[in-house]
Coordinates of C-alpha atoms in Angstrom, one line a residue:
Chain A
M1 CA 42.8 -93.9 18.8
L2 CA 40.0 -94.0 16.2
L3 CA 41.5 -91.3 14.2
N4 CA 45.3 -91.1 13.5
R5 CA 47.3 -88.2 12.3
E6 CA 46.8 -89.1 8.7
D7 CA 43.0 -89.2 9.1
V8 CA 43.1 -85.8 10.7
E9 CA 45.3 -84.4 8.0
K10 CA 42.9 -85.6 5.3
L11 CA 39.9 -84.0 7.2
C12 CA 41.9 -80.8 7.4
L13 CA 42.4 -80.7 3.7
L14 CA 38.8 -81.5 3.0
S15 CA 37.7 -78.8 5.4
R16 CA 40.4 -76.3 4.2
L17 CA 41.4 -75.9 7.8
E18 CA 45.0 -75.6 9.0
I19 CA 46.0 -77.3 12.2
T20 CA 49.5 -76.7 13.4
P21 CA 51.8 -79.7 14.0
E22 CA 51.8 -78.9 17.7
E23 CA 48.0 -79.1 17.8
M24 CA 47.8 -82.3 15.9
D25 CA 48.0 -84.9 18.7
D26 CA 45.5 -83.1 20.9
V27 CA 43.1 -82.7 17.9
S28 CA 43.4 -86.4 17.0
A29 CA 42.8 -87.5 20.6
K30 CA 39.8 -85.3 21.1
L31 CA 38.2 -86.1 17.7
S32 CA 38.7 -89.8 18.5
D33 CA 36.8 -89.2 21.8
I34 CA 34.0 -87.5 20.0
V35 CA 33.7 -90.1 17.3
N36 CA 33.7 -92.7 20.0
M37 CA 30.9 -90.9 21.8
V38 CA 28.7 -90.5 18.6
N39 CA 29.3 -94.2 17.8
Q40 CA 26.6 -94.9 20.4
L41 CA 24.2 -94.2 17.6
Q42 CA 25.1 -97.4 15.9
D43 CA 23.3 -99.5 18.5
A44 CA 20.0 -97.7 18.0
E45 CA 17.3 -99.8 16.2
T46 CA 16.2 -97.6 13.3
S47 CA 15.1 -100.0 10.6
G48 CA 11.9 -98.6 9.0
V49 CA 12.4 -95.1 10.6
L50 CA 12.3 -92.2 8.2
P51 CA 15.1 -89.7 8.8
M52 CA 13.9 -86.4 10.0
A53 CA 13.7 -83.7 7.3
H54 CA 12.0 -81.0 9.3
P55 CA 11.0 -81.0 13.0
L56 CA 7.5 -79.8 12.2
D57 CA 7.2 -81.8 8.9
Q58 CA 7.0 -78.6 6.9
S59 CA 8.1 -78.4 3.3
Q60 CA 10.1 -75.6 1.8
R61 CA 7.9 -72.6 0.9
M62 CA 8.4 -71.1 -2.6
R63 CA 8.4 -67.4 -3.3
K64 CA 7.7 -65.5 -6.5
D65 CA 10.7 -65.3 -8.7
K66 CA 11.1 -61.5 -8.6
V67 CA 14.0 -59.2 -7.7
T68 CA 13.7 -58.0 -4.1
E69 CA 17.2 -56.9 -3.3
T70 CA 18.7 -53.7 -4.5
D71 CA 22.4 -53.3 -5.5
N72 CA 24.5 -52.8 -2.4
Q73 CA 27.8 -53.7 -3.9
E74 CA 29.7 -50.7 -2.6
Q75 CA 28.4 -51.2 0.9
Y76 CA 29.1 -54.9 0.9
Q77 CA 32.6 -54.4 -0.3
Q78 CA 33.5 -52.3 2.6
N79 CA 33.8 -55.6 4.5
A80 CA 36.1 -57.1 1.9
P81 CA 39.8 -57.7 2.6
L82 CA 40.9 -56.5 -0.8
V83 CA 39.0 -54.7 -3.5
E84 CA 40.0 -52.9 -6.7
R85 CA 37.7 -51.1 -9.1
G86 CA 34.7 -52.9 -7.6
L87 CA 36.3 -56.4 -7.9
Y88 CA 37.2 -58.7 -5.1
L89 CA 40.9 -59.4 -5.3
V90 CA 42.0 -63.0 -4.7
P91 CA 45.3 -64.8 -5.0
K92 CA 46.3 -66.2 -8.4
V93 CA 44.2 -69.4 -8.8
I94 CA 45.3 -70.5 -12.3
E95 CA 48.8 -71.9 -12.6
Chain B
M1 CA 15.8 -48.5 38.4
H2 CA 18.0 -51.3 37.2
D3 CA 16.1 -53.9 39.2
A4 CA 12.8 -53.1 37.4
T5 CA 11.5 -55.6 34.8
I6 CA 10.7 -54.6 31.2
S7 CA 7.0 -54.6 32.1
Q8 CA 7.6 -52.2 35.0
L9 CA 9.9 -49.9 33.0
A10 CA 7.4 -49.8 30.2
Q11 CA 4.8 -48.5 32.6
K12 CA 7.2 -45.8 33.9
L13 CA 8.0 -44.8 30.3
K14 CA 4.4 -44.7 29.3
N15 CA 3.5 -42.5 32.4
R16 CA 6.5 -40.3 31.5
T17 CA 7.9 -40.6 35.0
I18 CA 11.2 -41.5 33.3
S19 CA 12.5 -40.9 29.8
S20 CA 14.2 -43.4 27.6
K21 CA 17.2 -41.1 27.4
E22 CA 17.6 -41.2 31.2
L23 CA 17.1 -44.9 31.3
T24 CA 19.7 -45.5 28.5
E25 CA 22.3 -43.2 30.1
Y26 CA 21.7 -44.9 33.4
F27 CA 22.3 -48.4 32.0
L28 CA 25.3 -47.3 29.8
T29 CA 26.9 -45.9 33.0
R30 CA 26.1 -49.2 34.8
I31 CA 27.7 -51.2 32.0
S32 CA 30.9 -49.1 32.0
R33 CA 31.1 -49.4 35.8
L34 CA 30.2 -53.1 36.2
D35 CA 31.0 -55.0 33.0
P36 CA 34.8 -55.1 33.4
S37 CA 34.1 -57.7 36.1
L38 CA 31.9 -59.8 33.7
N39 CA 33.1 -59.2 30.1
S40 CA 29.5 -59.7 29.0
F41 CA 29.6 -57.1 26.1
I42 CA 31.8 -57.4 23.0
T43 CA 30.5 -54.0 21.7
V44 CA 28.7 -51.2 23.5
S45 CA 27.0 -49.1 20.9
Q46 CA 26.6 -45.9 23.0
E47 CA 26.1 -43.5 20.1
E48 CA 23.4 -45.6 18.4
A49 CA 21.7 -46.2 21.7
L50 CA 21.4 -42.5 22.6
A51 CA 20.0 -41.8 19.1
Q52 CA 17.5 -44.6 19.5
A53 CA 16.5 -43.4 22.9
K54 CA 15.9 -39.9 21.6
A55 CA 13.7 -41.4 18.8
A56 CA 11.9 -43.5 21.4
D57 CA 11.2 -40.5 23.6
A58 CA 9.6 -38.7 20.6
R59 CA 7.4 -41.8 20.1
L60 CA 6.5 -42.0 23.7
A61 CA 5.4 -38.3 23.6
S62 CA 3.3 -39.0 20.5
G63 CA 1.6 -42.0 22.2
D64 CA 2.7 -44.4 19.4
V65 CA 4.2 -47.0 21.7
T66 CA 4.8 -50.8 22.1
P67 CA 5.8 -52.4 25.4
L68 CA 9.4 -52.3 24.2
T69 CA 9.5 -48.6 23.2
G70 CA 12.4 -46.9 25.0
I71 CA 13.5 -50.1 26.8
P72 CA 17.3 -50.8 26.8
I73 CA 18.1 -54.2 25.4
A74 CA 21.2 -56.0 24.1
H75 CA 21.6 -58.5 21.2
K76 CA 23.7 -61.6 21.2
D77 CA 26.6 -60.9 18.8
I78 CA 25.3 -63.6 16.5
F79 CA 22.6 -61.2 15.2
C80 CA 23.5 -59.0 12.3
T81 CA 23.1 -55.3 13.3
K82 CA 23.4 -52.7 10.6
G83 CA 26.5 -50.5 11.0
V84 CA 27.5 -52.3 14.2
K85 CA 30.2 -54.9 14.4
T86 CA 28.9 -58.5 14.4
S87 CA 31.6 -60.8 15.4
C88 CA 29.8 -64.0 16.4
G89 CA 32.5 -64.3 19.1
S90 CA 35.1 -65.1 16.4
R91 CA 38.4 -63.7 15.2
I92 CA 37.3 -64.5 11.6
L93 CA 34.5 -61.9 11.9
D94 CA 36.4 -59.5 14.2
N95 CA 36.4 -56.8 11.5
F96 CA 32.9 -57.5 10.2
V97 CA 30.4 -54.6 10.2
S98 CA 27.0 -55.9 9.2
P99 CA 25.5 -54.1 6.2
Y100 CA 21.9 -55.1 7.3
D101 CA 19.8 -56.0 10.3
A102 CA 18.6 -59.5 11.2
T103 CA 14.8 -59.7 11.1
A104 CA 14.6 -60.1 14.9
V105 CA 16.7 -57.0 15.3
A106 CA 14.8 -55.0 12.8
K107 CA 11.5 -55.9 14.5
L108 CA 12.7 -54.9 17.9
K109 CA 14.1 -51.7 16.4
A110 CA 10.8 -50.9 14.7
A111 CA 9.1 -51.5 18.1
G112 CA 11.3 -48.7 19.6
A113 CA 13.6 -50.9 21.7
V114 CA 17.0 -49.3 22.4
M115 CA 20.1 -51.4 21.6
L116 CA 22.9 -50.9 24.2
G117 CA 25.3 -53.2 22.5
K118 CA 26.2 -56.7 21.4
T119 CA 26.8 -59.5 24.0
N120 CA 29.7 -61.9 24.3
M121 CA 29.1 -65.5 23.3
D122 CA 30.9 -68.8 22.6
E123 CA 32.5 -68.6 19.1
F124 CA 29.8 -69.3 16.5
A125 CA 27.5 -70.4 19.5
M126 CA 29.6 -73.5 19.9
G127 CA 30.0 -74.0 23.6
S128 CA 28.3 -74.3 26.9
S129 CA 30.5 -72.1 29.1
N130 CA 31.2 -69.0 27.0
E131 CA 34.9 -69.9 27.2
T132 CA 35.4 -70.4 23.5
S133 CA 34.8 -66.7 22.7
F134 CA 37.7 -64.9 20.9
Y135 CA 37.0 -62.0 23.3
G136 CA 37.6 -64.0 26.4
P137 CA 35.3 -65.8 28.8
V138 CA 32.2 -64.2 30.4
H139 CA 32.1 -64.4 34.2
N140 CA 29.0 -65.4 36.1
P141 CA 27.8 -62.5 38.3
W142 CA 26.9 -65.0 41.1
D143 CA 30.5 -66.0 41.3
T144 CA 33.0 -64.4 38.9
D145 CA 35.3 -67.5 39.1
R146 CA 32.5 -69.5 37.4
V147 CA 31.1 -69.7 33.9
P148 CA 27.7 -68.1 33.1
G149 CA 26.9 -71.0 30.7
G150 CA 26.8 -70.7 27.0
S151 CA 26.6 -70.0 24.3
S152 CA 24.4 -66.9 25.1
G153 CA 26.5 -66.3 28.2
G154 CA 27.0 -62.6 27.7
S155 CA 23.3 -62.0 27.3
A156 CA 22.6 -64.1 30.4
A157 CA 25.3 -62.4 32.6
A158 CA 24.2 -58.9 31.5
V159 CA 20.5 -59.5 32.3
A160 CA 21.4 -61.3 35.6
A161 CA 23.6 -58.4 36.7
R162 CA 20.9 -55.9 35.7
L163 CA 23.2 -54.3 33.0
V164 CA 20.3 -54.4 30.6
S165 CA 16.5 -55.2 30.9
G166 CA 16.4 -58.0 28.4
A167 CA 18.5 -59.6 25.7
T168 CA 18.2 -61.8 22.7
G169 CA 19.9 -65.1 22.4
T170 CA 19.9 -68.2 20.3
D171 CA 19.5 -71.8 21.2
T172 CA 20.8 -74.7 19.1
G173 CA 21.3 -77.3 21.9
G174 CA 20.5 -75.3 25.0
S175 CA 22.3 -72.0 24.4
I176 CA 19.5 -69.9 25.9
R177 CA 18.1 -72.2 28.6
Q178 CA 21.4 -73.4 30.1
P179 CA 23.0 -69.9 30.6
A180 CA 19.6 -68.6 31.9
A181 CA 19.6 -71.4 34.5
L182 CA 23.2 -70.8 35.6
T183 CA 22.6 -67.1 36.1
G184 CA 19.2 -67.2 37.7
I185 CA 17.1 -65.7 34.9
T186 CA 14.3 -66.7 32.5
G187 CA 15.3 -68.1 29.1
L188 CA 12.8 -68.9 26.3
K189 CA 13.6 -71.0 23.3
P190 CA 10.5 -70.9 21.1
T191 CA 9.4 -73.5 18.6
Y192 CA 11.7 -74.0 15.6
G193 CA 10.7 -71.4 13.1
R194 CA 8.7 -69.2 15.4
I195 CA 11.3 -66.4 15.0
S196 CA 13.0 -65.7 11.7
R197 CA 16.6 -66.9 11.4
Y198 CA 17.3 -64.2 8.7
G199 CA 20.5 -62.4 9.7
M200 CA 21.4 -64.8 12.5
V201 CA 24.8 -66.2 11.7
A202 CA 24.1 -69.9 11.0
F203 CA 25.5 -72.7 13.1
A204 CA 23.1 -75.7 12.6
S205 CA 20.3 -74.6 10.5
S206 CA 17.8 -77.3 11.4
L207 CA 18.2 -76.6 15.1
D208 CA 19.0 -72.8 15.4
Q209 CA 16.3 -70.8 17.0
A210 CA 16.3 -67.2 18.4
G211 CA 14.8 -66.5 21.7
T212 CA 14.9 -64.3 24.8
L213 CA 16.8 -63.8 28.1
T214 CA 14.8 -61.8 30.6
R215 CA 14.2 -61.6 34.3
T216 CA 10.6 -62.9 34.1
A217 CA 8.3 -65.0 31.9
E218 CA 6.1 -61.9 31.7
D219 CA 9.0 -60.0 30.0
A220 CA 9.8 -63.0 27.7
A221 CA 6.2 -62.8 26.4
L222 CA 6.7 -59.1 25.6
M223 CA 9.8 -59.7 23.7
L224 CA 8.6 -62.8 21.9
Q225 CA 5.5 -60.9 20.8
I226 CA 7.6 -58.5 18.8
M227 CA 10.2 -61.0 17.5
A228 CA 7.9 -63.8 16.4
G229 CA 6.2 -64.3 13.0
A230 CA 6.7 -65.5 9.5
D231 CA 9.4 -63.9 7.4
E232 CA 9.7 -63.9 3.6
R233 CA 13.4 -64.0 4.0
D234 CA 13.5 -67.2 6.0
S235 CA 11.7 -70.0 4.3
T236 CA 11.8 -72.1 7.5
S237 CA 10.0 -69.5 9.5
L238 CA 6.6 -70.8 10.5
P239 CA 3.5 -69.3 8.6
E240 CA 1.3 -69.7 11.7
S241 CA -0.2 -66.5 13.1
V242 CA 1.3 -65.1 16.4
P243 CA -1.1 -65.3 19.4
D244 CA -1.2 -62.6 22.1
F245 CA 1.3 -64.1 24.5
S246 CA 0.7 -61.6 27.4
R247 CA -3.0 -62.1 27.3
A248 CA -2.7 -65.9 27.2
Q249 CA -0.2 -65.7 30.1
R250 CA -2.7 -63.9 32.3
S251 CA -5.7 -66.0 31.4
I252 CA -7.3 -68.0 34.2
W253 CA -5.3 -71.0 35.3
E254 CA -6.5 -74.3 34.0
N255 CA -5.4 -77.5 35.6
I256 CA -2.7 -79.1 33.5
T257 CA -0.8 -82.3 33.6
I258 CA 2.9 -82.0 33.8
G259 CA 5.0 -85.0 32.7
V260 CA 8.2 -85.7 34.5
P261 CA 10.6 -88.0 32.6
D262 CA 12.5 -90.4 34.9
N263 CA 15.4 -90.1 32.4
F264 CA 15.9 -86.5 33.5
F265 CA 16.6 -87.7 37.1
D266 CA 19.7 -89.8 36.2
D267 CA 23.1 -90.1 37.8
S268 CA 24.4 -86.9 36.3
L269 CA 21.9 -84.8 38.2
E270 CA 23.3 -83.5 41.5
T271 CA 21.2 -84.4 44.5
Q272 CA 20.6 -80.8 45.6
N273 CA 19.5 -79.8 42.1
A274 CA 17.1 -82.7 42.0
Q275 CA 15.6 -81.6 45.3
L276 CA 15.0 -78.1 44.0
I277 CA 13.3 -79.4 40.9
R278 CA 11.0 -81.6 43.0
E279 CA 10.2 -78.5 45.2
A280 CA 9.4 -76.5 42.0
L281 CA 7.0 -79.3 40.9
S282 CA 5.2 -79.1 44.2
V283 CA 4.6 -75.4 43.5
F284 CA 2.8 -76.5 40.4
E285 CA 0.9 -79.1 42.3
K286 CA -0.3 -76.4 44.7
L287 CA -1.5 -74.5 41.7
G288 CA -3.6 -77.6 40.9
A289 CA -1.4 -79.3 38.3
R290 CA -1.2 -83.0 38.1
I291 CA 2.3 -84.5 38.0
K292 CA 2.7 -87.7 36.0
D293 CA 5.8 -89.9 35.6
I294 CA 6.8 -90.4 32.0
H295 CA 9.6 -92.1 30.2
L296 CA 11.4 -90.8 27.0
E297 CA 13.0 -94.0 25.6
H298 CA 15.5 -92.5 23.2
I299 CA 16.5 -89.3 24.9
R300 CA 19.7 -90.9 26.1
L301 CA 20.8 -90.8 22.4
S302 CA 20.2 -87.1 22.1
V303 CA 23.8 -86.0 22.9
P304 CA 25.4 -88.2 20.1
A305 CA 22.6 -87.4 17.7
Y306 CA 23.0 -83.7 18.3
Y307 CA 26.8 -83.7 17.9
V308 CA 26.4 -85.5 14.5
V309 CA 23.6 -83.3 13.1
A310 CA 25.0 -80.0 14.6
S311 CA 28.6 -80.6 13.5
A312 CA 27.6 -81.7 10.0
E313 CA 25.5 -78.6 9.5
A314 CA 28.2 -76.4 11.0
S315 CA 30.9 -77.8 8.7
S316 CA 28.7 -76.9 5.8
N317 CA 27.5 -73.5 7.0
L318 CA 31.0 -72.4 8.1
S319 CA 32.5 -73.1 4.6
R320 CA 31.4 -69.5 3.7
F321 CA 34.2 -68.1 5.8
D322 CA 36.9 -68.2 3.2
G323 CA 38.6 -64.8 3.4
V324 CA 37.4 -63.6 0.0
R325 CA 34.5 -61.3 0.4
F326 CA 34.6 -60.5 4.2
G327 CA 36.2 -61.4 7.4
H328 CA 39.8 -62.3 8.3
R329 CA 42.3 -63.1 5.6
A330 CA 45.7 -64.7 6.2
K331 CA 48.7 -62.6 5.1
H332 CA 51.1 -65.3 4.2
F333 CA 50.4 -68.2 1.9
E334 CA 51.9 -70.1 -1.1
D335 CA 48.9 -71.3 -3.0
L336 CA 45.1 -71.2 -3.0
A337 CA 44.7 -74.3 -0.7
E338 CA 47.0 -72.7 1.8
F339 CA 45.2 -69.4 1.4
Y340 CA 42.0 -71.0 2.6
M341 CA 43.5 -73.3 5.1
R342 CA 45.6 -70.6 6.8
T343 CA 42.7 -68.0 6.8
R344 CA 40.4 -70.5 8.5
G345 CA 43.1 -71.9 10.7
E346 CA 43.9 -68.4 12.0
G347 CA 40.3 -67.3 12.1
F348 CA 38.6 -70.1 14.0
G349 CA 39.3 -71.2 17.6
S350 CA 39.9 -74.8 18.6
E351 CA 36.3 -75.7 19.5
V352 CA 35.0 -74.5 16.2
K353 CA 37.8 -76.4 14.4
R354 CA 36.8 -79.6 16.3
R355 CA 33.2 -79.2 15.2
I356 CA 34.1 -78.5 11.5
L357 CA 36.3 -81.6 11.5
T358 CA 33.7 -83.7 13.2
G359 CA 31.1 -82.5 10.7
T360 CA 33.4 -83.2 7.8
Y361 CA 34.2 -86.7 9.1
V362 CA 30.5 -87.7 9.5
L363 CA 29.6 -86.3 6.1
S364 CA 32.6 -87.8 4.3
A365 CA 32.2 -90.6 1.7
G366 CA 31.3 -93.9 3.2
Y367 CA 30.3 -92.4 6.6
Y368 CA 27.2 -90.4 5.6
D369 CA 24.6 -93.2 6.1
A370 CA 26.2 -94.5 9.3
Y371 CA 26.4 -91.1 11.0
Y372 CA 24.3 -88.3 9.5
L373 CA 21.4 -90.4 8.2
Q374 CA 21.4 -92.6 11.4
A375 CA 21.4 -89.4 13.6
Q376 CA 18.4 -88.0 11.7
K377 CA 16.6 -91.3 12.2
V378 CA 17.4 -91.3 15.9
R379 CA 16.2 -87.7 16.0
Q380 CA 12.9 -88.9 14.5
L381 CA 12.6 -91.5 17.3
I382 CA 13.3 -88.8 20.0
S383 CA 10.7 -86.6 18.4
Q384 CA 8.2 -89.4 18.4
D385 CA 8.8 -90.1 22.1
F386 CA 8.0 -86.5 22.9
A387 CA 4.9 -86.6 20.6
R388 CA 3.6 -89.7 22.4
A389 CA 4.2 -88.1 25.8
F390 CA 2.3 -85.0 24.8
E391 CA -0.8 -87.2 24.1
T392 CA -1.2 -87.5 27.9
V393 CA 0.6 -84.5 29.3
D394 CA 0.4 -80.7 28.6
L395 CA 4.0 -79.9 29.5
I396 CA 7.2 -81.8 30.4
A397 CA 9.2 -80.6 33.4
G398 CA 12.7 -81.3 34.6
P399 CA 16.1 -79.8 35.4
T400 CA 17.7 -77.4 32.9
T401 CA 21.2 -78.5 33.8
P402 CA 22.7 -81.3 35.9
T403 CA 24.7 -79.0 38.2
P404 CA 25.0 -75.3 39.1
A405 CA 27.6 -73.2 37.3
F406 CA 31.0 -74.8 37.1
R407 CA 34.4 -73.1 37.4
I408 CA 36.0 -71.3 34.5
G409 CA 38.6 -73.8 33.1
Q410 CA 37.1 -76.8 34.8
K411 CA 35.8 -78.5 31.6
T412 CA 37.8 -76.8 28.8
D413 CA 40.1 -79.8 28.4
D414 CA 37.4 -82.4 28.1
P415 CA 34.9 -81.7 25.3
I416 CA 32.8 -84.7 26.1
Q417 CA 32.2 -83.5 29.7
M418 CA 31.3 -80.1 28.3
Y419 CA 28.9 -81.6 25.9
L420 CA 27.2 -83.7 28.6
N421 CA 26.3 -80.5 30.4
D422 CA 23.6 -80.0 27.7
I423 CA 22.1 -83.5 28.3
Y424 CA 18.6 -82.1 29.4
T425 CA 18.4 -79.3 26.9
I426 CA 19.3 -81.0 23.7
G427 CA 16.1 -83.0 23.3
A428 CA 13.8 -80.0 22.7
P429 CA 15.7 -78.5 19.7
L430 CA 16.2 -82.0 18.2
A431 CA 12.4 -82.2 18.1
G432 CA 11.9 -78.5 17.3
L433 CA 10.0 -78.0 20.6
P434 CA 9.7 -74.8 22.6
A435 CA 11.2 -74.8 26.1
L436 CA 11.6 -72.4 29.0
S437 CA 14.0 -72.2 31.9
I438 CA 13.0 -70.4 35.0
P439 CA 14.9 -69.9 38.3
C440 CA 13.8 -72.3 41.0
G441 CA 16.3 -71.9 43.8
F442 CA 19.9 -71.9 44.8
V443 CA 22.6 -74.5 45.6
K444 CA 25.4 -72.9 47.6
N445 CA 24.4 -69.4 46.4
L446 CA 24.4 -70.5 42.8
P447 CA 21.1 -70.4 40.8
V448 CA 19.3 -73.5 39.5
G449 CA 16.8 -73.6 36.7
L450 CA 13.6 -75.6 36.1
Q451 CA 13.0 -76.5 32.5
L452 CA 9.5 -76.7 31.0
I453 CA 9.1 -78.2 27.5
G454 CA 5.9 -77.9 25.5
P455 CA 4.5 -79.3 22.2
H456 CA 5.1 -77.4 19.0
L457 CA 3.7 -73.8 19.1
S458 CA 2.8 -74.1 22.8
E459 CA 4.6 -70.9 23.9
E460 CA 1.3 -69.6 25.3
K461 CA 1.1 -72.6 27.7
L462 CA 4.8 -72.4 28.6
L463 CA 4.8 -68.7 29.3
K464 CA 1.6 -69.0 31.3
A465 CA 3.1 -71.8 33.5
G466 CA 6.2 -69.6 33.9
F467 CA 4.2 -66.6 34.8
Y468 CA 2.0 -68.4 37.4
Y469 CA 5.1 -70.0 38.9
Q470 CA 6.7 -66.6 39.3
Q471 CA 3.6 -65.2 41.0
E472 CA 4.1 -68.0 43.6
T473 CA 7.9 -67.7 44.0
D474 CA 10.5 -65.0 44.1
W475 CA 13.6 -66.8 42.9
H476 CA 13.6 -64.5 39.8
N477 CA 13.9 -61.4 42.0
H478 CA 17.2 -62.4 43.6
V479 CA 20.1 -60.1 42.6
P480 CA 23.7 -61.3 42.5
P481 CA 25.7 -59.9 45.4
G482 CA 27.8 -57.0 44.2
Y483 CA 25.3 -56.0 41.5
E484 CA 22.5 -54.8 43.8
A485 CA 23.5 -51.1 43.6

């Protein structure tokens, strides 16, 4: 297999994604299949080819730097898991 | 009534032979009666629909109408809809009520369309069978043991079963055209940027494009007309003006040249499907089109290029789901890392996890050049192949899918087999090209789709070809057994 358990565990940490121990073998096997499939790209002759940045070769438009959005804090926080006095509550992040 | 197209219903509404309220109530009843067999809706927004129908009737009385005023439609649950749950088919957004409307939704609302609800889809649009949805698979109305395709499978099944007159969808690698083909309807993926992505939950930003699922190409033109156009809120939306698609569609037929890539008639294409595609091409020949054999040299690399680009962009886009400001949050955790990991581990399904991990892998230190950069170079080559082909042909035609709808569960254990189902549809989004799938026959009572691909901003040509084809054929009028009444 192209990706072993350790590789997948590292990817999980980088992605902040929990995979249960029971899922681990299946995930490693399927990820290895996918990486094997995308490895076909390595054979393509691409020297001198510019990587695509936009399918229609457009560049990013700029807009005027002015305020367009109004304050919707209360409405937005209705979707929040935990809010107190208008603040999003999160677990303790400083040891 | 349910068998009428948007264009026919618009006429009836305009003549006042029917009201939007009657139409809306009729379709809502139909959904509650028939959708349990399909699971095509995640949310039915009855209250909002009836209020919108009432407003539409007032507009119809005043004469201030668009072709969509009073027409019942549905939105794929990837589009943000103000005050209505927007889940994207995921547990992580199961409790998310959007505080705003996507631009495409707002435009259809402003045109007076009535939203009946939000349709089921593969989780975060990642899938080709609608089996990755947190809300369970959607069943194909032509055979409920089979998939409707994905990821816009709910929209496709609902339109095919006549539960709604038209629906929105999104296409990243084939997610409009493939389900349209497998359910016998018309699916349009416009040029990248033709419709604003604002308010569309992002999967792969350089590929994602909103579009339509309708019964006919005529109806696709009506919906696109309203949805298309530049948007200040999406800097990748195209600044080009929007032509009159319905008018272009009905203009006098000019003889065109249709290119048929030999690569689209490979071993994966089933013989009977190939036969139907050739018959469809002969319909265009009768119309006076010239058929020309072409070759797209790098298209064979489209599946690997797509899975690198799409997964990389997905891993980045989906990092916003962290359980802090909205969405699912894990209840039990020890520290911050575990808080994120468990929230996301519980919130995402297995296909989404696979794509995030794949994306993280191809973007990780030491691999970026070999995978992401190489994929964007291959994408350039694929795009150049199309551009060269369009120097001598007006449109490219071929199959939408290699086979008719497969059975539910048949490919869930083999992601690669599932990915290969998109082999003919992935090229167009990689090159940002518009493409259309139209019904062109049946194999063992299962619908088959013909795919037409055009140059950038050629929706007029595509919709015209679709319209003329549908004047000559009646495949789009077939109703799935059990859904006729």
